[in-house]
Short mmCIF file of C-alpha atoms and ligand atoms in Angstrom, two decimals:
data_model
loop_
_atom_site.label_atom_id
_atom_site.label_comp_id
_atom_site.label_asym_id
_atom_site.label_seq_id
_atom_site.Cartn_x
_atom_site.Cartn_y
_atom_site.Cartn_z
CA UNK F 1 29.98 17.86 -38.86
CA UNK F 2 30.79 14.67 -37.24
CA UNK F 3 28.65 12.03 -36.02
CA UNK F 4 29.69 9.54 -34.14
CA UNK F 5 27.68 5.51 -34.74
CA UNK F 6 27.66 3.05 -32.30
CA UNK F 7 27.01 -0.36 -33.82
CA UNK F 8 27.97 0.93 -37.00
CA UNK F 9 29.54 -2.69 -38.41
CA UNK F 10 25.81 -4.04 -37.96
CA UNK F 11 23.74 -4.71 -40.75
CA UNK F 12 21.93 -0.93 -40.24
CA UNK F 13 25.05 0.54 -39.10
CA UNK F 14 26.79 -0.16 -41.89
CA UNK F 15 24.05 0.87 -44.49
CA UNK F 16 23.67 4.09 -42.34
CA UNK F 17 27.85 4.74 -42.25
CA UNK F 18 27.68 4.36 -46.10
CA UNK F 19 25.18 6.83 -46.35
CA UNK F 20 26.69 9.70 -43.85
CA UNK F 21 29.44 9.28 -45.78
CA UNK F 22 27.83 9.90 -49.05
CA UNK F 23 26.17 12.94 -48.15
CA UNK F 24 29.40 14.45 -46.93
CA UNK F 25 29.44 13.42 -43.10
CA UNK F 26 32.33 12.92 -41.05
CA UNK F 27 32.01 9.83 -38.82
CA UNK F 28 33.48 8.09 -35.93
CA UNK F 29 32.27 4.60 -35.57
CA UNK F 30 32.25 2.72 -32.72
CA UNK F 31 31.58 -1.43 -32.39
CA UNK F 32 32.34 -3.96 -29.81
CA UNK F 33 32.18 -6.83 -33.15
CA UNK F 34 30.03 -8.86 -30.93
CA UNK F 35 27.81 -9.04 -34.11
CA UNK F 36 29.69 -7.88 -37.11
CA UNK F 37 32.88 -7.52 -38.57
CA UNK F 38 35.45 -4.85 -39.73
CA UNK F 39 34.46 -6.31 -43.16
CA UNK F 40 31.78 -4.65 -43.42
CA UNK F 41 33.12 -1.35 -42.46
CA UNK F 42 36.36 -2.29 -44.83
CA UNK F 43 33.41 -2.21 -47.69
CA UNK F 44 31.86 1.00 -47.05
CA UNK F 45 35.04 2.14 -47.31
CA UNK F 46 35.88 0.73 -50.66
CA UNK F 47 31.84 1.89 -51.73
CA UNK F 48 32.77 5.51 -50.80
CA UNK F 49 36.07 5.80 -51.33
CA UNK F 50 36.35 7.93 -47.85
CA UNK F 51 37.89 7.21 -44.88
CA UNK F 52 37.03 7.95 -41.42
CA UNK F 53 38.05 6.49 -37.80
CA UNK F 54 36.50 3.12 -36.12
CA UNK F 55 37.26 2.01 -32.21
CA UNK F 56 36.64 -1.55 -31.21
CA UNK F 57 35.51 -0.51 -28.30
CA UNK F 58 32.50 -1.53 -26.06
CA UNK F 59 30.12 0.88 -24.89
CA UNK F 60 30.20 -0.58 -21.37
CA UNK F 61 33.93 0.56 -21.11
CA UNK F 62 33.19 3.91 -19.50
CA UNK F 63 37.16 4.50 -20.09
CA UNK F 64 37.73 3.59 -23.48
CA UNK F 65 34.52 5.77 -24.54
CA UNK F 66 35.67 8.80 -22.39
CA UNK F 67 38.45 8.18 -25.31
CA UNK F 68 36.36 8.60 -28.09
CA UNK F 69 34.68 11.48 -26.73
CA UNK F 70 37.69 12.94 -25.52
CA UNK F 71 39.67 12.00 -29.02
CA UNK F 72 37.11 13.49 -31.55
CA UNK F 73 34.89 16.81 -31.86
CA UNK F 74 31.66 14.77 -32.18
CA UNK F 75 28.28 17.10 -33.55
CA UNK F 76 25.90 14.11 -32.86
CA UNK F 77 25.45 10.22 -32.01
CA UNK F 78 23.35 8.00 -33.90
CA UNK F 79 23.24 4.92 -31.40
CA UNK F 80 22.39 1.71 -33.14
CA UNK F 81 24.50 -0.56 -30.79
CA UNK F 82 22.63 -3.10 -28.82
CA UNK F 83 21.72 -6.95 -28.23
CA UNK F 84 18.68 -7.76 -30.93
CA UNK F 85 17.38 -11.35 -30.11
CA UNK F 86 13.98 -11.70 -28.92
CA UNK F 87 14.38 -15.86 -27.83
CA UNK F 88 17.58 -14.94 -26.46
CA UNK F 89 16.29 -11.77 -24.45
CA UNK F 90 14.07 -14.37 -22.83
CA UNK F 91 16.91 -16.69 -22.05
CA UNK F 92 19.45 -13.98 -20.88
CA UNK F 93 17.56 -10.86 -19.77
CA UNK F 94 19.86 -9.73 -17.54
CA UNK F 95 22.53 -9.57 -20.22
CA UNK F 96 19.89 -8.08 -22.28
CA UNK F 97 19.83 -4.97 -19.56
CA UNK F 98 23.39 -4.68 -18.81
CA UNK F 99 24.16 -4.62 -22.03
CA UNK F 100 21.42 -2.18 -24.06
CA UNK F 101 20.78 -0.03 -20.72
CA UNK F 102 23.59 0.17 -19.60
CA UNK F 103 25.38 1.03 -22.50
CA UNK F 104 22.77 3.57 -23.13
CA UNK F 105 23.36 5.25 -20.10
CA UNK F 106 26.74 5.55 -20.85
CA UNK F 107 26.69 6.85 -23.87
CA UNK F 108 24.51 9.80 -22.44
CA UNK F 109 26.35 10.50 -19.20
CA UNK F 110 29.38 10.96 -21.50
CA UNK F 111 27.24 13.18 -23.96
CA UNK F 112 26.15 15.23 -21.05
CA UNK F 113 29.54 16.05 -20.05
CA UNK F 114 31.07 16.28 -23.04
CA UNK F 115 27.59 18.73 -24.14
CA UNK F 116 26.97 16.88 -26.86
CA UNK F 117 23.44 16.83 -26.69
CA UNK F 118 21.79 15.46 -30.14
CA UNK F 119 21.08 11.86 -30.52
CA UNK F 120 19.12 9.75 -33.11
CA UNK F 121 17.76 6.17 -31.10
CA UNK F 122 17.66 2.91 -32.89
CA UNK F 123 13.89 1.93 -31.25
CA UNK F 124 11.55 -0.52 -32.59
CA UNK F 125 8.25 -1.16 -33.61
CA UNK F 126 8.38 -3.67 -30.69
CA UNK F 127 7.62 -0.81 -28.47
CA UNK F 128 4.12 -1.17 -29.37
CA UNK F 129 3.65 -4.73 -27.98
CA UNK F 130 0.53 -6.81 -29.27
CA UNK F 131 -1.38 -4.05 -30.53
CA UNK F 132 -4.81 -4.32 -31.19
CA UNK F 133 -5.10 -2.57 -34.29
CA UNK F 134 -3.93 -1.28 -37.70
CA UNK F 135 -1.64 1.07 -38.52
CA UNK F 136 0.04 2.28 -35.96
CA UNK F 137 0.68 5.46 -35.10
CA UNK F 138 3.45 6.85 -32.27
CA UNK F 139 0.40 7.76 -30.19
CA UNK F 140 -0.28 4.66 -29.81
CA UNK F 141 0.39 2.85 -26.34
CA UNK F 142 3.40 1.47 -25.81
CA UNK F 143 4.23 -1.75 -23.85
CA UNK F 144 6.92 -4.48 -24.56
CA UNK F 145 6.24 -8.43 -24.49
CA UNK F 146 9.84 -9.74 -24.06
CA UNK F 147 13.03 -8.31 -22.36
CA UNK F 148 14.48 -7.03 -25.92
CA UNK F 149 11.32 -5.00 -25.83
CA UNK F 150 11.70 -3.81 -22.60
CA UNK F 151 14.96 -2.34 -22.93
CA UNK F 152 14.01 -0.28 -26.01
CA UNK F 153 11.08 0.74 -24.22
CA UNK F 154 13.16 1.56 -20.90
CA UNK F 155 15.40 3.59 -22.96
CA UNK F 156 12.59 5.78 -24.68
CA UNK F 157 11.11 6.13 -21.36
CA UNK F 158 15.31 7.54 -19.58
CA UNK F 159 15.68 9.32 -22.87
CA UNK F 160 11.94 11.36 -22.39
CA UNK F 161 13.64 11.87 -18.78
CA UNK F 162 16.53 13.40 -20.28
CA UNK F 163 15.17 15.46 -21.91
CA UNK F 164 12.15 17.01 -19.24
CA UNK F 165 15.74 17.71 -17.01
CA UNK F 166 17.07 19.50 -20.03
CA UNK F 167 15.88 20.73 -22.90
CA UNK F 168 18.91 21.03 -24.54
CA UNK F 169 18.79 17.95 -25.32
CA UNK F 170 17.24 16.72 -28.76
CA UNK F 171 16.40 13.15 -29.79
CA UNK F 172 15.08 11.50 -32.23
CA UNK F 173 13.42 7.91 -31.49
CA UNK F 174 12.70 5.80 -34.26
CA UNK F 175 11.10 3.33 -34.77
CA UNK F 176 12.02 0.66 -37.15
CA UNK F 177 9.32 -2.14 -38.74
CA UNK F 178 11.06 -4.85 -40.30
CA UNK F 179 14.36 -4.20 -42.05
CA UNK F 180 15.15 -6.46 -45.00
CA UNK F 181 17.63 -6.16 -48.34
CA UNK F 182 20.63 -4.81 -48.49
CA UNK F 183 22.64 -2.58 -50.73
CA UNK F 184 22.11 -3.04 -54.10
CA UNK F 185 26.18 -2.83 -54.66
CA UNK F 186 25.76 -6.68 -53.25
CA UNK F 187 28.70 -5.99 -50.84
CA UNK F 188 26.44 -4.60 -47.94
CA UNK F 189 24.11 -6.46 -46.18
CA UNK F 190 22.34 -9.01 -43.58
CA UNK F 191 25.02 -11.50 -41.79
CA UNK F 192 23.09 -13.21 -38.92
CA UNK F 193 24.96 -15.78 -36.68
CA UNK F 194 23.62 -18.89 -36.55
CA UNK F 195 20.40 -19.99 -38.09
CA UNK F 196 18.51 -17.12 -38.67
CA UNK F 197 15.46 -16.10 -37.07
CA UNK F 198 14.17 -13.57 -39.47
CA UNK F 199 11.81 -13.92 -42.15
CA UNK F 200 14.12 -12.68 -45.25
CA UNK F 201 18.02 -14.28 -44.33
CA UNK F 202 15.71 -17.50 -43.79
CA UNK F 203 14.02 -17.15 -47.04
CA UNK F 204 17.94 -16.17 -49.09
CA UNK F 205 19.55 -19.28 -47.16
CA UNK F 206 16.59 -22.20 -47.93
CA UNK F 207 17.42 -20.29 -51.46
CA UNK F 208 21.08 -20.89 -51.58
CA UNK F 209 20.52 -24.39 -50.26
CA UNK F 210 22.17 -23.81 -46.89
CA UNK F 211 18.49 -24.42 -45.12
CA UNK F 212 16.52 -26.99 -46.40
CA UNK F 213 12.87 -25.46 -45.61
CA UNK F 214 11.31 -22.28 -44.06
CA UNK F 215 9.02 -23.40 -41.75
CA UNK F 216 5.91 -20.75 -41.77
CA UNK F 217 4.95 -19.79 -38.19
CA UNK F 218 1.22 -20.25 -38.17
CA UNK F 219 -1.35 -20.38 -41.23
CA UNK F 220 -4.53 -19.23 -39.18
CA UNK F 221 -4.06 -15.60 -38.30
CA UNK F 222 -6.66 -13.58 -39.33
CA UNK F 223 -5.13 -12.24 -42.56
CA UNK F 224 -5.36 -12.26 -46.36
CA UNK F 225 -3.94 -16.14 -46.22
CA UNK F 226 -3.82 -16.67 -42.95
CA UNK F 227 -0.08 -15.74 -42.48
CA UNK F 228 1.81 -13.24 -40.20
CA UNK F 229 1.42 -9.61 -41.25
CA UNK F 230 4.75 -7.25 -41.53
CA UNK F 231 5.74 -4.07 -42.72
CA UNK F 232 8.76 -5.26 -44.31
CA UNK F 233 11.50 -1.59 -45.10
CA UNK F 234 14.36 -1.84 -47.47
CA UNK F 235 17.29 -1.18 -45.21
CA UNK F 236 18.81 1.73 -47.73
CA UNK F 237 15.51 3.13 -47.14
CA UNK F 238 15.70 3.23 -43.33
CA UNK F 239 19.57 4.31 -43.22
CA UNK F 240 18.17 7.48 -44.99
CA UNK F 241 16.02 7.78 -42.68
CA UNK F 242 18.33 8.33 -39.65
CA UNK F 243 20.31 11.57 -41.74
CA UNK F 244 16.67 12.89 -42.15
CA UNK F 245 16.28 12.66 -38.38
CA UNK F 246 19.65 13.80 -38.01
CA UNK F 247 19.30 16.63 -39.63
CA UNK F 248 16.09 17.31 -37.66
CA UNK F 249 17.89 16.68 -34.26
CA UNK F 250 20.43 19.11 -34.97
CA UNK F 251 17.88 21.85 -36.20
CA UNK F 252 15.85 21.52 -33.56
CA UNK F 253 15.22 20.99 -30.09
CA UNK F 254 13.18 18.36 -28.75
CA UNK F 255 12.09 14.63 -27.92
CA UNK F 256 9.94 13.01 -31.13
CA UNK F 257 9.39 9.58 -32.12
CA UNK F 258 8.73 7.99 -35.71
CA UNK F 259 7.64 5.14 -37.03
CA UNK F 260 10.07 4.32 -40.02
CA UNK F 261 8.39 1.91 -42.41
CA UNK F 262 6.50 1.65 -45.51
CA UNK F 263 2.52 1.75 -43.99
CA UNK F 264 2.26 -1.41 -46.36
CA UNK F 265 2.04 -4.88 -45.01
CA UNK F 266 2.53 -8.24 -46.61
CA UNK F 267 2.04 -11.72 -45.35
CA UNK F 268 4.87 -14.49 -45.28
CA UNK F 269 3.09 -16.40 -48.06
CA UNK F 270 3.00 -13.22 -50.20
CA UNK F 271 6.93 -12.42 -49.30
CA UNK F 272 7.96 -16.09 -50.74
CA UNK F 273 5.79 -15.29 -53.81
CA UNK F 274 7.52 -11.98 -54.32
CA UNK F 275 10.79 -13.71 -53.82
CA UNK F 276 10.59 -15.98 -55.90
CA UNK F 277 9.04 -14.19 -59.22
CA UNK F 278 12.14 -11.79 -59.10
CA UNK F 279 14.85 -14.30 -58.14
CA UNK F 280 13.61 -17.18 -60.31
CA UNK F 281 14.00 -19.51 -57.35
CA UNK F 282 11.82 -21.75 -55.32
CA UNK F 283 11.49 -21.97 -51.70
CA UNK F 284 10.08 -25.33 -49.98
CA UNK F 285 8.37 -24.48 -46.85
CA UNK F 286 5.78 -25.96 -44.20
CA UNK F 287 3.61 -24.88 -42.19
CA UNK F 288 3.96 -25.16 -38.47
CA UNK F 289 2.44 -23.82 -35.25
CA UNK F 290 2.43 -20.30 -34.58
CA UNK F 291 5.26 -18.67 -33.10
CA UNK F 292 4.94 -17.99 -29.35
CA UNK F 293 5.11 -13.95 -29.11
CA UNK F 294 4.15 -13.62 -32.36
CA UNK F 295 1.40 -10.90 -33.44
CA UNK F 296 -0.65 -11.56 -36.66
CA UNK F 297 -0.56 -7.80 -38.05
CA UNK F 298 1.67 -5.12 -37.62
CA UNK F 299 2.50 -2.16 -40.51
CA UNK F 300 2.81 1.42 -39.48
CA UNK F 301 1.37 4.32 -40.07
CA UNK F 302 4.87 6.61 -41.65
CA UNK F 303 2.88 10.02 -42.36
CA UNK F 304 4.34 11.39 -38.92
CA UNK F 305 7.95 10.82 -40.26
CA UNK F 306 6.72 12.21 -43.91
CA UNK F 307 5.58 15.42 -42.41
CA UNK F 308 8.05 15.92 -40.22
CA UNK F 309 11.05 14.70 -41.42
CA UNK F 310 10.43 15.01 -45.31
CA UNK F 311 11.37 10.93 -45.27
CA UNK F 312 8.82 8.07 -47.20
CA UNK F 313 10.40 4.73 -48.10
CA UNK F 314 10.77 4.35 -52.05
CA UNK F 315 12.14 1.02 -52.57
CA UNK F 316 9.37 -1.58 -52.80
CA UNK F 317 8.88 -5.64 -52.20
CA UNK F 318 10.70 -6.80 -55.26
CA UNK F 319 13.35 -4.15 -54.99
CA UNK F 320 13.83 -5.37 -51.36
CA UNK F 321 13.22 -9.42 -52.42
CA UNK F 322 15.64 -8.77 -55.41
CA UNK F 323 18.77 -7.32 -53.07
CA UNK F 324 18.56 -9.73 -50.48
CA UNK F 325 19.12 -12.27 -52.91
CA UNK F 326 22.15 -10.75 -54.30
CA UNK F 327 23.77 -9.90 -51.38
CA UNK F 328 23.27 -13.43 -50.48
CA UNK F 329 24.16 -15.20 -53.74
CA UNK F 330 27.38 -12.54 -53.85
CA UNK F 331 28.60 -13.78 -49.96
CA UNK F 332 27.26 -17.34 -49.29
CA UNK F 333 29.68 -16.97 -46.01
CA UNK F 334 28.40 -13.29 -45.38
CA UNK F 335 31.20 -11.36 -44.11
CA UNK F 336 33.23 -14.49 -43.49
CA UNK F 337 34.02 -13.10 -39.80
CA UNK F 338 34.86 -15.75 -36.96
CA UNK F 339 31.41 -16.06 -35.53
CA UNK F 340 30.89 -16.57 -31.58
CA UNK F 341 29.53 -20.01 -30.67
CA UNK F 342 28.20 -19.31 -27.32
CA UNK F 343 25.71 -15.79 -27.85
CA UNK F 344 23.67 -15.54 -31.11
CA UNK F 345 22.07 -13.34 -32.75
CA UNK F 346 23.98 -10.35 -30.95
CA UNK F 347 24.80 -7.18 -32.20
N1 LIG M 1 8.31 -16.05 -39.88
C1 LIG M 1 8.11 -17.33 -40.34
N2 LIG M 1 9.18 -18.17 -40.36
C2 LIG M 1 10.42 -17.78 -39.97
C3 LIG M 1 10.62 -16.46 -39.50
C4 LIG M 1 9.53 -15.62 -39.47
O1 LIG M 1 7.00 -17.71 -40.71
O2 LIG M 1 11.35 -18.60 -40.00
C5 LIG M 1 7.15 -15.11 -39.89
C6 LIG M 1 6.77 -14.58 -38.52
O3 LIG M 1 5.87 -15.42 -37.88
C7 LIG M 1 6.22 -13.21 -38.88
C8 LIG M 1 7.02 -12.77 -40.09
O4 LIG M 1 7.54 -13.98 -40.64
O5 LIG M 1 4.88 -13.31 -39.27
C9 LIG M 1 8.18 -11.85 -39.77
O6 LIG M 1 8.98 -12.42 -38.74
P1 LIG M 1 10.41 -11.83 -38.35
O7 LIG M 1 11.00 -12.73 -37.32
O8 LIG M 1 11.20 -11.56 -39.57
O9 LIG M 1 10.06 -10.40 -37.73
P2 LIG M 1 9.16 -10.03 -36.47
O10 LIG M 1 8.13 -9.07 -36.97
O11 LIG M 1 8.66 -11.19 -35.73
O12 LIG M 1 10.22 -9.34 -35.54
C10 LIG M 1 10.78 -8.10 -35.89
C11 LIG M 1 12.17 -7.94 -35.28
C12 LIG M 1 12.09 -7.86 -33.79
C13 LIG M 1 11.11 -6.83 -33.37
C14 LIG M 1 9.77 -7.11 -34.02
C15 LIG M 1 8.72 -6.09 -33.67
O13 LIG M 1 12.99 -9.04 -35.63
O14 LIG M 1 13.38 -7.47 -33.31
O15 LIG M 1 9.93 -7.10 -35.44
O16 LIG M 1 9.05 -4.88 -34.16
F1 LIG M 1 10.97 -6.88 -32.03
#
C-alpha cells in the first residue's frame, strides 16, 4: 500500500516516514523544504535501509501535485504539511491561510478526483483554545485563539464537510499535545529555524551553550509551582500514532478525531528538573512575564485514541528529556540545511 506524506522532511514527517517504512509501507513524500531539509529524509533512508520517491514540490502548485497523483498509485495521504508558528500566524495571517488552507484544499480536490479518499490530518491540541478545564476530551468545544489555530480548526471544520457530501471519504483528525525528543538513533529529530520558541529545542540549546538562558514564561499560574502546564509526547510515540490511524482510515469509513498525547502533564520547572537529572547538565533560567496567548494547563484525555485505535504513548519524561539531548549534542547545526532569513519557524 502506498501512502503518500506531505511535510514529510519536518520534524514529525520524518519520524512518521521512518516508521511507514518500518512496518513495510510504501511512501511518496512530498515537501516544499520551506522548513526542513532532504537531510533528514537522506537519514531515514540510511535508518531503514529502503528507498522510496520524494518531490520538492509545493502543495499550492495544483500542477506539479496533479503529478504526483497522476505519477504514483497512492492508497492514502497522511498530510502533515503546513506553516506552524503561532507569533508569526499573528504577524502574517494571510500567509498563514493561503498557505495551510489552501494547500489543504488542494490536496483534497486532487484526492477527490483521483478517488483517493483516506486521509490522516495533522490537527492540534490548539483546536481547543483556552479551555477551562482538565483533561480534555474531543467533545470538548473547539475554538482557536490565533490564526495558526484557526486554520487547523477551518480545516477540521471543510474536512467534516467533506465528508457529510460523501461518505466515502474517511479521515482521521488528530490531535497532537506537545511533541518533544526525537529518535533515539540521534540522527532524527527537532531542527527549528531561528531561536526557538518551544519549550524542549530551548531547553537542548541553553544546554549546548548556543542560548545563554531559558526565560520561563510566567511563575504564577495556578499549578503545582506556578509554571505552564503541558502534555509533553515523545515524537516516536506520536509517528506511531498516525499508522494506527492509518490503519483505521483505511478499515473504515468515517470522520473521528483523537487526542494524541500522554493524559500526563508536567510544568516547565518540572521539565528542566527532568532534563537535567538524565543529561547531567544545568540549565540557567529566569523568570519573566507570562506569555501573551499562553494557557496555564493543558494535557489530554488519550482513552478515545486507546479504545479506538489500540494506540497509548509508552515513552516517558526522561526517555523524551534523554533523546532530545542526544539528538542535539549529536547535530549542534541540526540538519545543517541553508536556513531562510526572512520566514521562521515554517514548515
Ligand atoms: N515556555 C517557557 N519558555 C519558553 C518556551 C515555552 O517558559 O522559552 C513554556 C510555555 O509558557 C508553556 C510551556 O513552556 O507553559 C510549553 O510551551 P511551548 O511553546 O513548547 O508549547 P505550547 O503549549 O505553548 O504550544 C504548543 C505548540 C503550538 C500549539 C499549542 C497548543 O507549539 O503549535 O501547543 O496545542 F498551538
Amino acid at each position: 500500500m502506498a501512502v503518500l506524506v506531505t511535510g514529510g522532511a519536518g520534524y514529525i514527517g520524518s519520524h512518521t516516514c521512518l516508521e511507514l517504512l518500518n512496518a513495510g509501507y510504501e511512501i511518496v513524500v512530498v515537501d516544499n523544504l520551506a522548513n526542513s531539509s532532504t537531510e533528514s529524509l537522506k537519514r531515514v533512508q540510511e535508518l531503514t535501509g529502503k528507498d522510496f520517491t520524494f518531490y520538492q514540490t509545493d502543495l499550492l502548485d495544483q500542477e506539479a501535485m496533479e503529478v504526483v497523483f497522476k505519477q504514483n498509485k497512492i492508497d492514502a495521504v497522511i498530510h502533515l504539511a503546513g506553516f506552524k508558528s503561532v507569533g508569526e500566524s499573528v504577524r502574517l495571517p494571510l500567509r498563514y491561510y493561503h498557505n495551510n488552507m489552501t494547500g489543504t484544499l488542494v490536496l483534497c480536490q486532487l484526492m477527490q478526483e483521483h478517488a483517493v479518499k483516506n486521509i490522516v490530518f495533522s490537527s492540534s491540541a490548539t483546536v481547543y483554545g483556552m479551555s477551562d478545564s482538565v483533561p480534555i476530551s474531543e467533545d470538548f468545544p473547539l475554538s482557536a485563539t490565533n490564526a495558526y489555530g484557526r486554520t487547523k480548526l477551518m480545516i477540521e471544520e471543510m474536512m467534516k464537510d467533506l465528508y457529510e457530501s460523501d461518505p466515502e471519504w474517511s479521515i482521521a483528525l488528530l490531535r497532537y499535545f506537545n511533541p518533544i525528543g526525537a529518535h533515539s538513533s540521534g540522527k532524527l529529530g527537532e531542527d527549528p529555524n531561528g531561536i526557538p520558541n518551544n519549550l524542549m529545542p530551548y531547553i537542548t540549546q541553553v544546554a549546548a551553550g548556543g542560548l545563554n538562558e531559558l526565560h520561563i514564561y510566567g511563575s504564577d499560574y495556578p499549578t503545582r509551582d506556578g509554571t505552564g502546564v503541558r502534555d509533553y509526547i515523545h515524537v516516536v510515540d506520536l509517528a506511531r500514532g498516525h499508522l494506527k490511524a492509518l490503519e483505521k482510515v483505511v478499515s473504515s469509513k468515517g470522520i473521528e478525531a483523537y487526542n494524541l498525547g500522554t493524559g500526563r502533564g508536567y510544568s516547565v520547572m518540572e521539565m528542566i528538573a527532568s532534563f537535567e537529572k538524565v543529561t547531567g547538565q544545568r540549565i540557567s533560567y529566569r523568570i519573566t512575564d507570562r506569555r501573551p496567548g499562553d494557557i496555564g494547563v493543558c494535557y489530554s484525555d488519550p482513552s478515545k485514541a486507546e479504545r479506538e485505535l489500540g494506540w497509548v504513548a509508552l515513552k516517558g519524561i526522561e526517555e523524551m528529556c534523554r533523546d532530545a539531548w542526544h539528538w542535539q549534542s549529536n547535530n549542534p547545526q541540526g540538519y545543517q540545511k541553508e536556513k531562510p532569513i526572512l520566514f521562521t519557524g515554517i514548515s
